[in-house]
Tab-separated table of C-alpha atoms in Angstrom:
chain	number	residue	atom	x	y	z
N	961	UNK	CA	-12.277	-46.471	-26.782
N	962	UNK	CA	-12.935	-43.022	-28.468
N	963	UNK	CA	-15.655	-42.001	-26.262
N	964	UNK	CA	-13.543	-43.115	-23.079
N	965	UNK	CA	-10.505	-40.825	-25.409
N	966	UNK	CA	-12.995	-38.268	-25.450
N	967	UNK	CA	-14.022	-38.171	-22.089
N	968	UNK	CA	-10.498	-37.893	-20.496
N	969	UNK	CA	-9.721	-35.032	-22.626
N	970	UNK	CA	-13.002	-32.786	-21.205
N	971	UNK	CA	-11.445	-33.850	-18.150
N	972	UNK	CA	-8.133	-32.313	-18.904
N	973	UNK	CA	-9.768	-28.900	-20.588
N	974	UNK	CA	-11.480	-28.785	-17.447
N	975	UNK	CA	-8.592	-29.228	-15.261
N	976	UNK	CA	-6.400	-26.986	-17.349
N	977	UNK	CA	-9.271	-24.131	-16.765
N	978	UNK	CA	-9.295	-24.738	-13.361
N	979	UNK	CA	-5.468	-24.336	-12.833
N	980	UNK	CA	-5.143	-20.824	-15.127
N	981	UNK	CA	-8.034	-19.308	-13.398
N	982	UNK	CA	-6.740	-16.444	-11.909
N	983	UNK	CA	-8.268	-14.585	-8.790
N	984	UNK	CA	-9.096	-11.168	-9.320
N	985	UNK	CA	-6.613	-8.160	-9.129
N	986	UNK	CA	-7.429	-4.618	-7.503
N	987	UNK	CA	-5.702	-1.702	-8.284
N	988	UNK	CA	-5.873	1.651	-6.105
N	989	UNK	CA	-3.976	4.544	-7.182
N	990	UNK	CA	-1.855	7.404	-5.615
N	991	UNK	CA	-1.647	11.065	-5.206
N	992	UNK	CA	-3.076	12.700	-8.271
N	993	UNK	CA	-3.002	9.330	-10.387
N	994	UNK	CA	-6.102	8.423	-12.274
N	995	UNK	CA	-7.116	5.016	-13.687
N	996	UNK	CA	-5.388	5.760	-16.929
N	997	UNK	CA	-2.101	5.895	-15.427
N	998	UNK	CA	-1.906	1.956	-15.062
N	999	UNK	CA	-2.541	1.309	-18.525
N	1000	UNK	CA	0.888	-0.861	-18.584
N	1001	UNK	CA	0.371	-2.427	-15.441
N	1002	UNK	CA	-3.106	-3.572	-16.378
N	1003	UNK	CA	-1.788	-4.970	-19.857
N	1004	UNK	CA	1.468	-6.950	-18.161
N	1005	UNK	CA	-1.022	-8.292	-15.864
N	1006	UNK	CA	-3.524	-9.577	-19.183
N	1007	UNK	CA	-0.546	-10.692	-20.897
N	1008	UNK	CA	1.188	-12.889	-17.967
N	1009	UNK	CA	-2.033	-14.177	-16.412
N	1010	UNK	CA	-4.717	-14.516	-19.621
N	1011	UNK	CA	-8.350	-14.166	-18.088
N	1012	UNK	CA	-7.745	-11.866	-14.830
N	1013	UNK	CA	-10.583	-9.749	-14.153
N	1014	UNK	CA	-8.203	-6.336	-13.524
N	1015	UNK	CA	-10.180	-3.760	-11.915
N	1016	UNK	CA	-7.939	-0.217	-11.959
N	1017	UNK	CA	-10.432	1.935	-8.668
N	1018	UNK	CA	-10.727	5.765	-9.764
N	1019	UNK	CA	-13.322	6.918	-6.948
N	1020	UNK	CA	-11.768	10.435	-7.453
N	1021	UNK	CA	-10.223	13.157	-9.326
N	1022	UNK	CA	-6.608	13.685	-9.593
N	1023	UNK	CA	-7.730	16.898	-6.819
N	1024	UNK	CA	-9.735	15.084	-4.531
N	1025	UNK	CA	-6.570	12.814	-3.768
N	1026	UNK	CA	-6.160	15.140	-1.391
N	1027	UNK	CA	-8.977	14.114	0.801
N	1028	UNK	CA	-8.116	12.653	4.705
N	1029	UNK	CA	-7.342	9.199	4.053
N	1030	UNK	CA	-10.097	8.033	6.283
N	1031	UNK	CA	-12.283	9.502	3.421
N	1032	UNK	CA	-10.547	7.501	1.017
N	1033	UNK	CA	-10.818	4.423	2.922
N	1034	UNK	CA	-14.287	4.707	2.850
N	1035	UNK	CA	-14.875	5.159	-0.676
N	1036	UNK	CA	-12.367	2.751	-2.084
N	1037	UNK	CA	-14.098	0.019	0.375
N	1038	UNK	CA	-17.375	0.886	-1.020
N	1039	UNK	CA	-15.944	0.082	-4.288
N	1040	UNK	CA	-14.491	-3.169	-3.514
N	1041	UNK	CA	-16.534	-4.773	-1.851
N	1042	UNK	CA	-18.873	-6.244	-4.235
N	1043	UNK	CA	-15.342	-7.296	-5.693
N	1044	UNK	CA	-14.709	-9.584	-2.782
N	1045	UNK	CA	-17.906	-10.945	-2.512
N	1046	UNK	CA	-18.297	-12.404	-5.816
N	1047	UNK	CA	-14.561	-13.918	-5.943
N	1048	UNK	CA	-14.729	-16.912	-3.629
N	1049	UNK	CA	-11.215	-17.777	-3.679
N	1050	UNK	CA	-9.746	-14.286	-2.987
N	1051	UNK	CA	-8.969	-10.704	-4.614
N	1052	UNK	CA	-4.980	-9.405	-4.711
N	1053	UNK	CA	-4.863	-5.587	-4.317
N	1054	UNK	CA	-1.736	-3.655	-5.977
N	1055	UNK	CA	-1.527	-0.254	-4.063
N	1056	UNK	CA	0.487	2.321	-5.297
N	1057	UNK	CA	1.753	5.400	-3.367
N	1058	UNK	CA	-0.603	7.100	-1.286
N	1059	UNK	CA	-2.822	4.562	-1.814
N	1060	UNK	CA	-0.721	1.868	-0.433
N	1061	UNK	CA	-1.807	3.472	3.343
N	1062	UNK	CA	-5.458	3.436	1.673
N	1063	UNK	CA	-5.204	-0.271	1.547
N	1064	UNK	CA	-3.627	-0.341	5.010
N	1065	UNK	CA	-6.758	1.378	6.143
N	1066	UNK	CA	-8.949	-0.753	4.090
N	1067	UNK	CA	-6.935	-4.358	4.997
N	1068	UNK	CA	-7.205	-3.036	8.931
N	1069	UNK	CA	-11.127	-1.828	9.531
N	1070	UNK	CA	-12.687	-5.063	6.817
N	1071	UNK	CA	-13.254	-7.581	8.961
N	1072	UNK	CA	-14.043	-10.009	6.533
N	1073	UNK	CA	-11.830	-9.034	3.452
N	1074	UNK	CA	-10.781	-11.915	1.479
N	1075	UNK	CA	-7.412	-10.488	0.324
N	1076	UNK	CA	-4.526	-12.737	-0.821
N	1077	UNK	CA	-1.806	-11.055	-1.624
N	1078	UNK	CA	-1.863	-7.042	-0.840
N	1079	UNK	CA	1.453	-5.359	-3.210
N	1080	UNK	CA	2.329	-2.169	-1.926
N	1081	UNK	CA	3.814	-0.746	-4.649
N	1082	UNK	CA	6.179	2.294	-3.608
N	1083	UNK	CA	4.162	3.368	-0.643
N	1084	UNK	CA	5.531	5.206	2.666
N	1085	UNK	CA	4.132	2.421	4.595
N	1086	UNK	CA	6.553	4.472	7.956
N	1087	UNK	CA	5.428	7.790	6.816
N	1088	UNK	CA	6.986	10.407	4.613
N	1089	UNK	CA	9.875	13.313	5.651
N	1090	UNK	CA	11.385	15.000	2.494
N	1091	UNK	CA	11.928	18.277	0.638
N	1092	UNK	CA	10.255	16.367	-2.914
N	1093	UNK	CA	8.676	18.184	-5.582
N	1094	UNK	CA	5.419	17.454	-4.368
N	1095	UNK	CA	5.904	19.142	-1.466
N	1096	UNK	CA	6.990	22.355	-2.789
N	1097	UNK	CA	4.012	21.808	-4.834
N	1098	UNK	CA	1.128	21.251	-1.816
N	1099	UNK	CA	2.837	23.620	0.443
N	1100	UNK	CA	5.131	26.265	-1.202
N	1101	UNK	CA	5.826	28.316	2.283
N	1102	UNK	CA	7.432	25.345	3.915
N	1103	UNK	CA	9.805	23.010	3.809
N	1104	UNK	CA	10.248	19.484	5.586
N	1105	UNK	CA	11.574	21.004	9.034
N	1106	UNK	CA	8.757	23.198	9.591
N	1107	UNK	CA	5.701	22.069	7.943
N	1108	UNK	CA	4.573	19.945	11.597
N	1109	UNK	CA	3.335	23.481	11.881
N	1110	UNK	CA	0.606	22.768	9.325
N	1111	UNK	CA	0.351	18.745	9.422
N	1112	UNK	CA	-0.082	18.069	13.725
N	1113	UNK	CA	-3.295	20.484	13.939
N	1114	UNK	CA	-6.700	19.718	13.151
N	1115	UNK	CA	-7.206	21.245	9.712
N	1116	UNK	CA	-3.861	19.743	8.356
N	1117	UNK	CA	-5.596	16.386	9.386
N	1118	UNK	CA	-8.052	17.002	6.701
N	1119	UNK	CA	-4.551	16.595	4.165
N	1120	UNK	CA	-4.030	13.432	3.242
N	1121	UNK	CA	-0.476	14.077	2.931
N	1122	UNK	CA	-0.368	15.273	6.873
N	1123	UNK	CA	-2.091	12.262	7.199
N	1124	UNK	CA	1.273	10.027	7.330
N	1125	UNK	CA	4.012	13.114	7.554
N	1126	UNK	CA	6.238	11.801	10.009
N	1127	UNK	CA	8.639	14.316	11.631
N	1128	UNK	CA	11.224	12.477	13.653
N	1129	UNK	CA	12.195	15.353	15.562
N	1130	UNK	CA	8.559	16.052	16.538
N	1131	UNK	CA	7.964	12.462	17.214
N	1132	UNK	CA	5.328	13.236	20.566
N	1133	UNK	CA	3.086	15.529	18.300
N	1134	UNK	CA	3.184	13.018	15.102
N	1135	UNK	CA	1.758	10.431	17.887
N	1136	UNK	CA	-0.560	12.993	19.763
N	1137	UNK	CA	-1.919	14.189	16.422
N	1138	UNK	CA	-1.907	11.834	13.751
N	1139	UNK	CA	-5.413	10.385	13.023
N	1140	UNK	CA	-4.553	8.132	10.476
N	1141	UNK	CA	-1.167	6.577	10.666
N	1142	UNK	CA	-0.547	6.309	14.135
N	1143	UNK	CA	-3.442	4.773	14.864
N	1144	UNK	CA	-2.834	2.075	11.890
N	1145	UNK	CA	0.753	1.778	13.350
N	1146	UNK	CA	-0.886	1.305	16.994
N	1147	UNK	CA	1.494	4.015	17.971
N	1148	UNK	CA	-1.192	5.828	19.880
N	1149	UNK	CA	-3.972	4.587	22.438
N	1150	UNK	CA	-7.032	2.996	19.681
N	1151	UNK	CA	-9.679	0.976	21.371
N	1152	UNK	CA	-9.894	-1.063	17.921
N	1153	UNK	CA	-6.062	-1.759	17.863
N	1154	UNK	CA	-6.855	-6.112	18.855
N	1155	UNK	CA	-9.419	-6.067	16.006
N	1156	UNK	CA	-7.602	-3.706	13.313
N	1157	UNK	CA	-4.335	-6.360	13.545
N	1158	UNK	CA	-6.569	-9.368	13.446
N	1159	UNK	CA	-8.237	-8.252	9.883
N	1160	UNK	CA	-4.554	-7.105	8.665
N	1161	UNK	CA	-3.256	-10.365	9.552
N	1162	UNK	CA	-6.275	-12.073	7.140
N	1163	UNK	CA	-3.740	-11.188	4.467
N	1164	UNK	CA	-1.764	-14.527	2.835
N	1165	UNK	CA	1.488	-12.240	1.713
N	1166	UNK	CA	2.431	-8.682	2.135
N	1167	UNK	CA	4.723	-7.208	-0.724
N	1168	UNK	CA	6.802	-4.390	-0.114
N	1169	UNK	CA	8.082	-2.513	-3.165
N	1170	UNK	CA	10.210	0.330	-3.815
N	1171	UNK	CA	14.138	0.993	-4.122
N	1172	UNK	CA	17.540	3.959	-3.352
N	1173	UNK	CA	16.232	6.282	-6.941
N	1174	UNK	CA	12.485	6.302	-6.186
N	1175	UNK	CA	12.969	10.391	-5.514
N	1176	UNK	CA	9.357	11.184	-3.809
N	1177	UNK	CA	9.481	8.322	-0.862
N	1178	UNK	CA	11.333	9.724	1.586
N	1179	UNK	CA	13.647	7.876	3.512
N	1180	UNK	CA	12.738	5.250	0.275
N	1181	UNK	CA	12.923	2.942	3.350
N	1182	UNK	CA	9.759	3.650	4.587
N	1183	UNK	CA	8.048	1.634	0.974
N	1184	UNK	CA	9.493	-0.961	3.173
N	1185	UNK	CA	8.834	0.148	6.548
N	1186	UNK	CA	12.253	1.476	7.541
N	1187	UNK	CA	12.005	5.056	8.666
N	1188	UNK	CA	14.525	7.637	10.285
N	1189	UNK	CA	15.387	8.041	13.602
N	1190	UNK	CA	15.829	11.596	15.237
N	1191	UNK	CA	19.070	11.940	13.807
N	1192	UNK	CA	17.394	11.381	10.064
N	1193	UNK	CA	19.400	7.838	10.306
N	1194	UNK	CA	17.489	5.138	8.640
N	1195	UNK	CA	16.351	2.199	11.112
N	1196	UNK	CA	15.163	-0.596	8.870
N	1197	UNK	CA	11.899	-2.490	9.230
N	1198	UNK	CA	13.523	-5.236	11.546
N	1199	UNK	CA	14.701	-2.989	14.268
N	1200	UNK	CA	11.566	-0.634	14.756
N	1201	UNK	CA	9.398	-0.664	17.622
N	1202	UNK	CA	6.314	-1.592	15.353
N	1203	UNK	CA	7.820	-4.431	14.409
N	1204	UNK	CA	9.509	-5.733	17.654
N	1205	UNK	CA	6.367	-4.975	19.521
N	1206	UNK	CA	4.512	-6.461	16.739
N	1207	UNK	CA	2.091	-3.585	16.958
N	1208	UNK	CA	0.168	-4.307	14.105
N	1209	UNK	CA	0.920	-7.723	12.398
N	1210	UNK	CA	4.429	-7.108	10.597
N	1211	UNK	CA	6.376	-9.308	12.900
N	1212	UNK	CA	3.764	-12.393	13.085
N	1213	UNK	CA	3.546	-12.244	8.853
N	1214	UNK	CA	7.557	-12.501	8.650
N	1215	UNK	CA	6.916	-15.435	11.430
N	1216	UNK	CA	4.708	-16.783	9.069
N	1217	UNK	CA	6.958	-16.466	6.159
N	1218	UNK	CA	4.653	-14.256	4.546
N	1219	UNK	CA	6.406	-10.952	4.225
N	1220	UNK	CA	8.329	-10.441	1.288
N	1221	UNK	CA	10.531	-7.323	-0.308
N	1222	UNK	CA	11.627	-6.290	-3.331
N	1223	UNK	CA	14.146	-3.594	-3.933
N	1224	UNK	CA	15.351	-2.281	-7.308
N	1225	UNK	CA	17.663	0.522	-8.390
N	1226	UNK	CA	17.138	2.721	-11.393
N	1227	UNK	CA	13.157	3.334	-10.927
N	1228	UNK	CA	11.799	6.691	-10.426
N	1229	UNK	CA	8.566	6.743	-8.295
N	1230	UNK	CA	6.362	7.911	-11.559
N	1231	UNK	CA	7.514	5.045	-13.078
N	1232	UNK	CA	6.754	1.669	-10.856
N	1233	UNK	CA	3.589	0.634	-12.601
N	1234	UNK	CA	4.923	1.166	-15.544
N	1235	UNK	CA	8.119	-0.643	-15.882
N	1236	UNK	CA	7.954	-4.276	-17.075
N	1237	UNK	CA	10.645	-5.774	-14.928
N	1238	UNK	CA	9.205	-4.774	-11.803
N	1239	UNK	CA	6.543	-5.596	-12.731
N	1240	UNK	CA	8.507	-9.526	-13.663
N	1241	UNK	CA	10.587	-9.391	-10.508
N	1242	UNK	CA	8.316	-8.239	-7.765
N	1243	UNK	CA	4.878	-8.804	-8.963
N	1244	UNK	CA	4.307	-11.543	-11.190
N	1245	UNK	CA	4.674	-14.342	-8.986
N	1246	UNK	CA	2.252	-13.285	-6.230
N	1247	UNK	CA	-0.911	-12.925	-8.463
N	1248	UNK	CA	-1.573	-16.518	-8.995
């Protein structure tokens, strides 16, 4: 009777392991972020979930976040890889910023990423239009109204930030020029476009992030792929052409009940991975 006592109880250790393993979480920064800027979101991951491997990418310097984001996309794919291969029941990836459209670029060209939940974490998933700080900072002779001057040529290509600037009143050259997030939107001709949404799509949830006092995003919208139109009105997700026309995926994953957002007031755009109830109200849940 004891040994038979005994015996069900390995079985329920084992079975209680089983259920609390969590799959591994991937973290890829922003604009001049480092891996020591998601100290807290690393920890509020360790403390909810016990046991996740959390692995916080720093392929660069805070500088060499400037590099094109097909660059990036490279690099950071080097560095997950190995990730993916050894977790046989998936990876989530939190992506944060810039490197939200990193992931995008990742998530798109990988055709056999085993990504469960991608959290994009504040990221200007439509493109970015706004007079913020870090603006004035990268490019001190312009403002938002002029600086297609710099972004839709050749050498602001090799920007990252030109990368996704999306002037709505210069909406033929953002299409004609862009060579990053165009072609991820399908916006402009790309032979890969059938393949690119079919790897996206291997995604189990997308998480979209951000909220009215983030204060870099700009429209904040565009964290959840809502953008302006040429009268700087914001469209939201549901009525844009990339997601009636289902360019790249966005319309099958809300088919598929799979597309999720979260929007909270009060949270400054330095401060998403840091704060504890976003981190309980829009993360949490999704990295089971």
């Amino acid at each position: 009777m004891m040994k038979g006592a005994c015996v069900w109880s390995l079985v329920a250790v084992c079975v209680l392991c089983v259920c609390v393993a969590y799959k591994p979480v991937i973290i890829i920064h922003g604009l001049f972020d480092t891996s020591a800027d998601f100290i807290n979101l690393h920890r509020f991951i360790n403390l909810s979930h016990p046991g996740t491997n959390v692995t916080v990418l720093d392929l660069f310097d805070r500088s060499a976040s400037l590099q094109p984001l097909w660059k990036q996309v490279e690099g950071f794919t080097e560095a997950i890889y190995p990730i993916m291969q050894h977790a046989a029941d998936g990876v989530h990836l939190i992506c944060y910023s810039q490197g939200g459209l990193v992931c995008r670029g990742i998530l798109s060209t990988l055709p056999d990423h085993n990504v469960h939940s991608f959290i994009s974490l504040s990221s200007p998933q439509a493109g970015q239009y706004g007079d913020t700080d870090y603006l004035k900072y990268l490019f001190p002779q312009f403002v938002k109204s002029n600086l297609y001057h710099v972004c839709y040529t050749a050498v602001g290509q090799k920007i990252s930030i030109c990368n996704y600037w999306n002037d709505p009143h210069h909406r033929d050259m953002y299409i004609n020029s862009s060579d990053y997030l165009a072609l991820l939107n399908n916006e402009k001709a790309n032979p890969n476009s059938t393949a690119w949404k079919k790897n996206f799509l291997r995604i189990k949830k997308l998480v979209l992030i951000g909220g009215a006092d983030d204060g870099v995003i700009t429209p904040w919208q565009s964290s959840q792929f809502g953008f302006y139109d040429e009268n700087e009105t914001v469209v939201e997700m549901k009525n844009q052409k990339v997601f009636l026309m289902d360019f790249f995926g966005l319309k099958t994953l809300y088919a598929r009940g799979d597309l999720a957002l979260c929007s909270m007031a009060g949270v400054a755009h330095v401060f998403w991975h840091s704060n504890e109830t976003v981190y309980k109200n829009c993360i949490e849940k999704w990295l089971t």
